[in-house]
Tab-separated table of C-alpha atoms in Angstrom:
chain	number	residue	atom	x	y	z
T	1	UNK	CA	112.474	217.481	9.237
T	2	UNK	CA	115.611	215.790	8.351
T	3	UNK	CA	118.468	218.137	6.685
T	4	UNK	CA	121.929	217.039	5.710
T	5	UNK	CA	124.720	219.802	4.835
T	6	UNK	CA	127.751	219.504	3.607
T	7	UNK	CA	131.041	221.569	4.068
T	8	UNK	CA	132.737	222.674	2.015
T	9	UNK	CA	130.750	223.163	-0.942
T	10	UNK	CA	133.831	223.658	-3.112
T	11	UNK	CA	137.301	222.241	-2.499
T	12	UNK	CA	140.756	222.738	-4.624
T	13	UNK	CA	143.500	220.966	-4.044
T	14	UNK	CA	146.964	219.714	-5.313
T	15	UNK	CA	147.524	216.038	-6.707
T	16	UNK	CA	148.930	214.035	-4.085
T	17	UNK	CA	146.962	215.527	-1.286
T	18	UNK	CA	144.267	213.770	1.734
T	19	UNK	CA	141.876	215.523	1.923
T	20	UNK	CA	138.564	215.086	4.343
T	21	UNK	CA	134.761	216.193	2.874
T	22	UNK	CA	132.052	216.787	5.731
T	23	UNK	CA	128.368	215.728	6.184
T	24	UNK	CA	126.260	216.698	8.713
T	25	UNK	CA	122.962	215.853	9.325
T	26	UNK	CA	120.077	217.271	11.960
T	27	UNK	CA	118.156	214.037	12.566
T	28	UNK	CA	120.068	211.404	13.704
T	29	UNK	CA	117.126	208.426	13.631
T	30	UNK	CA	119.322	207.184	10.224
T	31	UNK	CA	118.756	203.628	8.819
T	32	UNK	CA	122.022	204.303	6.539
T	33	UNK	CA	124.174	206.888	4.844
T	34	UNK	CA	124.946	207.049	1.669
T	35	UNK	CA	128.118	208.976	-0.074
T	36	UNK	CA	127.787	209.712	-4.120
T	37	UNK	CA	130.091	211.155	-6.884
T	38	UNK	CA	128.624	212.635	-9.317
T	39	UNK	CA	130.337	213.860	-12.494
T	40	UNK	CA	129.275	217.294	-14.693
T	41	UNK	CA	126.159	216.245	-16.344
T	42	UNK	CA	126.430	212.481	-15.251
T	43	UNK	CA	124.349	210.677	-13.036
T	44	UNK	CA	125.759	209.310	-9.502
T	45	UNK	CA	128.139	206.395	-8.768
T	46	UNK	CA	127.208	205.332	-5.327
T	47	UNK	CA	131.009	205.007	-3.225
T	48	UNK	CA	130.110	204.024	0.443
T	49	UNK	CA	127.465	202.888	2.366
T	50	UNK	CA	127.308	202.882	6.023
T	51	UNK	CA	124.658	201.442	8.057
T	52	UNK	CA	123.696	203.183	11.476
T	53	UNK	CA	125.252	200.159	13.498
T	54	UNK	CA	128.893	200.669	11.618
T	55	UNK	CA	131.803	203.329	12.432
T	56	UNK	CA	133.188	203.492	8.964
T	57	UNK	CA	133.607	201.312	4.882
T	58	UNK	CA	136.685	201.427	3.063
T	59	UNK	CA	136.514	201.285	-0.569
T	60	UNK	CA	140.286	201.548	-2.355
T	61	UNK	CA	141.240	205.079	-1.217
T	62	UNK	CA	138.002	206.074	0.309
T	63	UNK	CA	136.985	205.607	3.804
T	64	UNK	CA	133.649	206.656	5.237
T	65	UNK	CA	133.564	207.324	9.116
T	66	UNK	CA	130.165	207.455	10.852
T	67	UNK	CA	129.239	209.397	14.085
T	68	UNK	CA	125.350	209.284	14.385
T	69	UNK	CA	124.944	210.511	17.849
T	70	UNK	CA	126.319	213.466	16.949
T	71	UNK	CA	125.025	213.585	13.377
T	72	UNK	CA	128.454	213.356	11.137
T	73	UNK	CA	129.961	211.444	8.690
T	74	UNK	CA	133.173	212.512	6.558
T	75	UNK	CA	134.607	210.863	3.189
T	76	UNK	CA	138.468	210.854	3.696
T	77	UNK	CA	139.994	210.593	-0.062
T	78	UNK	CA	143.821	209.442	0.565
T	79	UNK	CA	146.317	210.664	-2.526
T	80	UNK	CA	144.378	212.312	-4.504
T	81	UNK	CA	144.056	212.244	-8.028
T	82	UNK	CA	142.925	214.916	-11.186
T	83	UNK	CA	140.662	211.609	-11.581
T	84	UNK	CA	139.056	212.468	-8.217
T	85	UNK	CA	137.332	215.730	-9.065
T	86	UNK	CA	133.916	215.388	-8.909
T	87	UNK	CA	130.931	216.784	-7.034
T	88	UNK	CA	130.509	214.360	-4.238
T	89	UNK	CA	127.197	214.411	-1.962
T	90	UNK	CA	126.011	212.864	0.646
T	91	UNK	CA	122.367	211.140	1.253
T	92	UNK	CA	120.638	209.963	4.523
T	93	UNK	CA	117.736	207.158	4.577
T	94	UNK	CA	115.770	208.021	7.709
T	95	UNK	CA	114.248	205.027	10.225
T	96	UNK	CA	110.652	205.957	9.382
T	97	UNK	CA	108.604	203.902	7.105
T	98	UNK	CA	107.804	205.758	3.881
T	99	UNK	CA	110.506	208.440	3.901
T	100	UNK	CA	113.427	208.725	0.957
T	101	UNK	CA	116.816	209.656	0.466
T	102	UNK	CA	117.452	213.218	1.913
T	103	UNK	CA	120.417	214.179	-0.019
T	104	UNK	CA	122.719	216.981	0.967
T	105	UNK	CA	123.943	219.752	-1.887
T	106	UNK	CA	127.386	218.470	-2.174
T	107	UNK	CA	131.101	219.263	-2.058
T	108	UNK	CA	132.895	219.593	-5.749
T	109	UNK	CA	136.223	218.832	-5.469
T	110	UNK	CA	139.061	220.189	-8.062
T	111	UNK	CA	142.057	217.916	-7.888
T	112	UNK	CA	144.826	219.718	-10.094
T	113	UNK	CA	148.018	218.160	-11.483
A	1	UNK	CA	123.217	193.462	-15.095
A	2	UNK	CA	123.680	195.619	-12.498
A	3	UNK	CA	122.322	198.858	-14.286
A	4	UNK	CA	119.618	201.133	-14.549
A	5	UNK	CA	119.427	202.446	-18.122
A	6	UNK	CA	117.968	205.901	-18.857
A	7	UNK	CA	117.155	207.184	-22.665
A	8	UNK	CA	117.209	209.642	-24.389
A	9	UNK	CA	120.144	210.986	-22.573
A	10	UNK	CA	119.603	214.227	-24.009
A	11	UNK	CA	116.273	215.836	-24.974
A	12	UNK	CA	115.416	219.050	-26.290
A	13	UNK	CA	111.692	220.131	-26.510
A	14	UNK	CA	109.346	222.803	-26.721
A	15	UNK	CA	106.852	224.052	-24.279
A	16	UNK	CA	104.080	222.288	-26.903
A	17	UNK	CA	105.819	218.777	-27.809
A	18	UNK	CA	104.753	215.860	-25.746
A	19	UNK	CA	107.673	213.426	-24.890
A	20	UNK	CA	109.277	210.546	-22.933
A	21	UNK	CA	111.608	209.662	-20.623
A	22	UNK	CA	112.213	206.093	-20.107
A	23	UNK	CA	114.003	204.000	-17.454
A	24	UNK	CA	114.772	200.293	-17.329
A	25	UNK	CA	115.807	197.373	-14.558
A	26	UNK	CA	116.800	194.088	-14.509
A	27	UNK	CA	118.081	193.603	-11.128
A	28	UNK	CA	114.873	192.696	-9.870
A	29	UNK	CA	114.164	195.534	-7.886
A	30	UNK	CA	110.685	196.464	-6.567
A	31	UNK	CA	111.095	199.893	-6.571
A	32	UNK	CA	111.830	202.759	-8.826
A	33	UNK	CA	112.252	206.203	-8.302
A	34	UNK	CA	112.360	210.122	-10.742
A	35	UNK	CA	114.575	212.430	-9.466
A	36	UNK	CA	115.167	216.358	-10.942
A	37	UNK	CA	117.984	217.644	-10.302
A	38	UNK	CA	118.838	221.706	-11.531
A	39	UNK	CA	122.612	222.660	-11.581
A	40	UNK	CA	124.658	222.826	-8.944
A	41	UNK	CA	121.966	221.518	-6.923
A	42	UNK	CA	120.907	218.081	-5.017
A	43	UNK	CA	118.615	215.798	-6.439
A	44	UNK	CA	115.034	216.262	-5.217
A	45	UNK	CA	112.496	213.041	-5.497
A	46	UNK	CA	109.186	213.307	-7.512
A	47	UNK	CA	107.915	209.607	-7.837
A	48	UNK	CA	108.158	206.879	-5.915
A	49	UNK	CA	106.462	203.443	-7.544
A	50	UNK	CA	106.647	200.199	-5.582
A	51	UNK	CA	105.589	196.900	-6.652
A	52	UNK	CA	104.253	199.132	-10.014
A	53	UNK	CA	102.731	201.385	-7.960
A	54	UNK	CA	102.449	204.898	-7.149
A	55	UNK	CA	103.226	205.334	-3.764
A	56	UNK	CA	105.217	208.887	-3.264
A	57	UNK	CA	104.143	211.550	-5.374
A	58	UNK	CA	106.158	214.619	-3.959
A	59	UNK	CA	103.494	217.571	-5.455
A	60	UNK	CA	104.913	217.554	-8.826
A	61	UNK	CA	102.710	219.425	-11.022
A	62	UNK	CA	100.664	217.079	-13.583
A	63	UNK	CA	102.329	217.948	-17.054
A	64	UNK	CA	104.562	215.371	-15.487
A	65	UNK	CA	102.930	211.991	-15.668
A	66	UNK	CA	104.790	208.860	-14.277
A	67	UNK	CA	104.150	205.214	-15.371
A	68	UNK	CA	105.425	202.184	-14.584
A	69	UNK	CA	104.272	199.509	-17.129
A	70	UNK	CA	105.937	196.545	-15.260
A	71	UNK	CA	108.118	196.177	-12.923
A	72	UNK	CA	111.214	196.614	-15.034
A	73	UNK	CA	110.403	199.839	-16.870
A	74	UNK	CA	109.456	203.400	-15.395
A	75	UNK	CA	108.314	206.130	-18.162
A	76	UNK	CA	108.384	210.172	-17.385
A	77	UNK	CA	106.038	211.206	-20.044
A	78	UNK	CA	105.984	215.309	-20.388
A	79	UNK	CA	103.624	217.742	-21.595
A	80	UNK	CA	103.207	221.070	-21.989
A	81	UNK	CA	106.567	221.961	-19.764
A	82	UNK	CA	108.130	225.552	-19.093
A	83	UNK	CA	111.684	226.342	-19.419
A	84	UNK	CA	112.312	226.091	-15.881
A	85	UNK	CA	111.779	222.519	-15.800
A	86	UNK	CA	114.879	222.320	-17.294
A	87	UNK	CA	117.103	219.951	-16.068
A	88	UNK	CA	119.078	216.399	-15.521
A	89	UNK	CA	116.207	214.138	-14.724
A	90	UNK	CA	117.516	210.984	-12.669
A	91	UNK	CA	116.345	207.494	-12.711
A	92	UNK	CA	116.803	204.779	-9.233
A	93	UNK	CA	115.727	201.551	-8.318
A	94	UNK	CA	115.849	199.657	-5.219
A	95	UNK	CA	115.378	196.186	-4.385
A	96	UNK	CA	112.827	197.551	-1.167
A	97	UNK	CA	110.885	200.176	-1.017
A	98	UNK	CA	110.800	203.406	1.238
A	99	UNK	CA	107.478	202.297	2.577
A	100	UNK	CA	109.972	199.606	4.582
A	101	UNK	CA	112.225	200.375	6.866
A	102	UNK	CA	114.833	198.719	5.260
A	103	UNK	CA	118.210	199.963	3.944
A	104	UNK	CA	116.695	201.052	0.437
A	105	UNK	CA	120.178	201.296	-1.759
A	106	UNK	CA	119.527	203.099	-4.126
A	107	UNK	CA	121.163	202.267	-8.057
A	108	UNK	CA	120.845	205.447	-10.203
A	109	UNK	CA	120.685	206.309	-14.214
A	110	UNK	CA	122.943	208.218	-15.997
A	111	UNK	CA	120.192	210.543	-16.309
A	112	UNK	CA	118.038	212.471	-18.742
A	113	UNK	CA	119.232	215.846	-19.604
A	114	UNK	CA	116.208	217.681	-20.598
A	115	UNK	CA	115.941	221.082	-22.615
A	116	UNK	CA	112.855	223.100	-22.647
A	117	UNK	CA	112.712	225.881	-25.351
């Protein structure tokens, strides 16, 4: 059975700072991976998508890196921003037919000015 | 439109009240999914319909009861529910389905935030 953890589950950091979020998961027979923000109370914003045959996506100051051999993926947030904090999680789509998003519990992130 | 739009976003009811969530789609997409998601934890699936029909049904208990009228609109309708069900209740579509092997992206809601006194 397919489970995806994240470290860390909480992160605090400076404005200004890079900072790297972590997603591992156990099962690496992925179709895609899928990183989310999610804001207190809000639904989610979907930020990356990777598909199993690509290393990494860039979105602005995002970039999502891809290892599926050995079952990673990280979110690298360059200059960050107060804007930034969020709890942001990670999802897996496995290759089997009939099997959903496996979604890991999530990092939240506290960006302070 | 590139949105899936949830309503109410906030609903407070009692453990005798019968209500509704409701989710709508205009992308086109064949598939539309319920999530529940408790604080500070992931969201966990509970319906699946493709092509307007039921085809996941992760052992939720029946005083939830999912319907998907067309292929555009997906109702939660609740009954009878206990204060633990409590929670932000999520709304997705996606153009396939997870029956495919496909990439299923998934668009989400803002969500439901449901109160159970």
């Amino acid at each position: 059975k397919q489970e995806v953890t994240q470290i860390p589950a909480a992160l605090s950091v400076p404005e200004g700072e890079n900072l790297v979020l972590n997603c591992s998961f156990t099962d690496s027979a992925i179709y895609n991976l899928q990183w989310f923000r999610q804001d207190p109370g809000k639904g989610l914003t979907s930020l990356l998508l990777i598909q199993s045959s690509q290393r990494e996506q860039t979105s602005g100051r995002l970039n999502a890196s891809l290892d599926k051999s050995s079952g990673r993926s990280t979110l690298y947030i360059a200059a960050s921003q107060p804007g930034d904090s969020a709890t942001y999680l990670c999802a897996v789509k496995g290759t089997q037919a009939g099997t959903a998003l496996i979604f890991g519990k999530g990092t939240t992130l506290s960006v302070s000015s | 439109d590139t949105e899936v739009t949830q309503t109410p976003k906030h609903l407070v009811m009692g453990m005798t009240n019968k209500k509704s969530l409701k989710c709508e789609q205009h992308m086109g997409h064949r598939a539309m999914y319920w999530y529940k998601q408790k604080a500070k934890k992931p969201p966990e699936l509970m319906f699946v319909y493709s092509y307007e029909k039921l085809s996941i049904n992760e052992s939720v208990p029946s005083r939830f009861s999912p319907e998907c009228p067309n292929s555009s609109l997906l109702n939660l309708h609740l009954h009878a529910l206990q204060p633990e069900d409590s929670a932000l209740y999520l709304c997705a579509s996606s153009q396939d389905s997870p029956a495919s092997s496909g990439a299923n992206v998934l668009t989400f809601g803002a969500g439901s935030r449901l109160t159970v006194l």
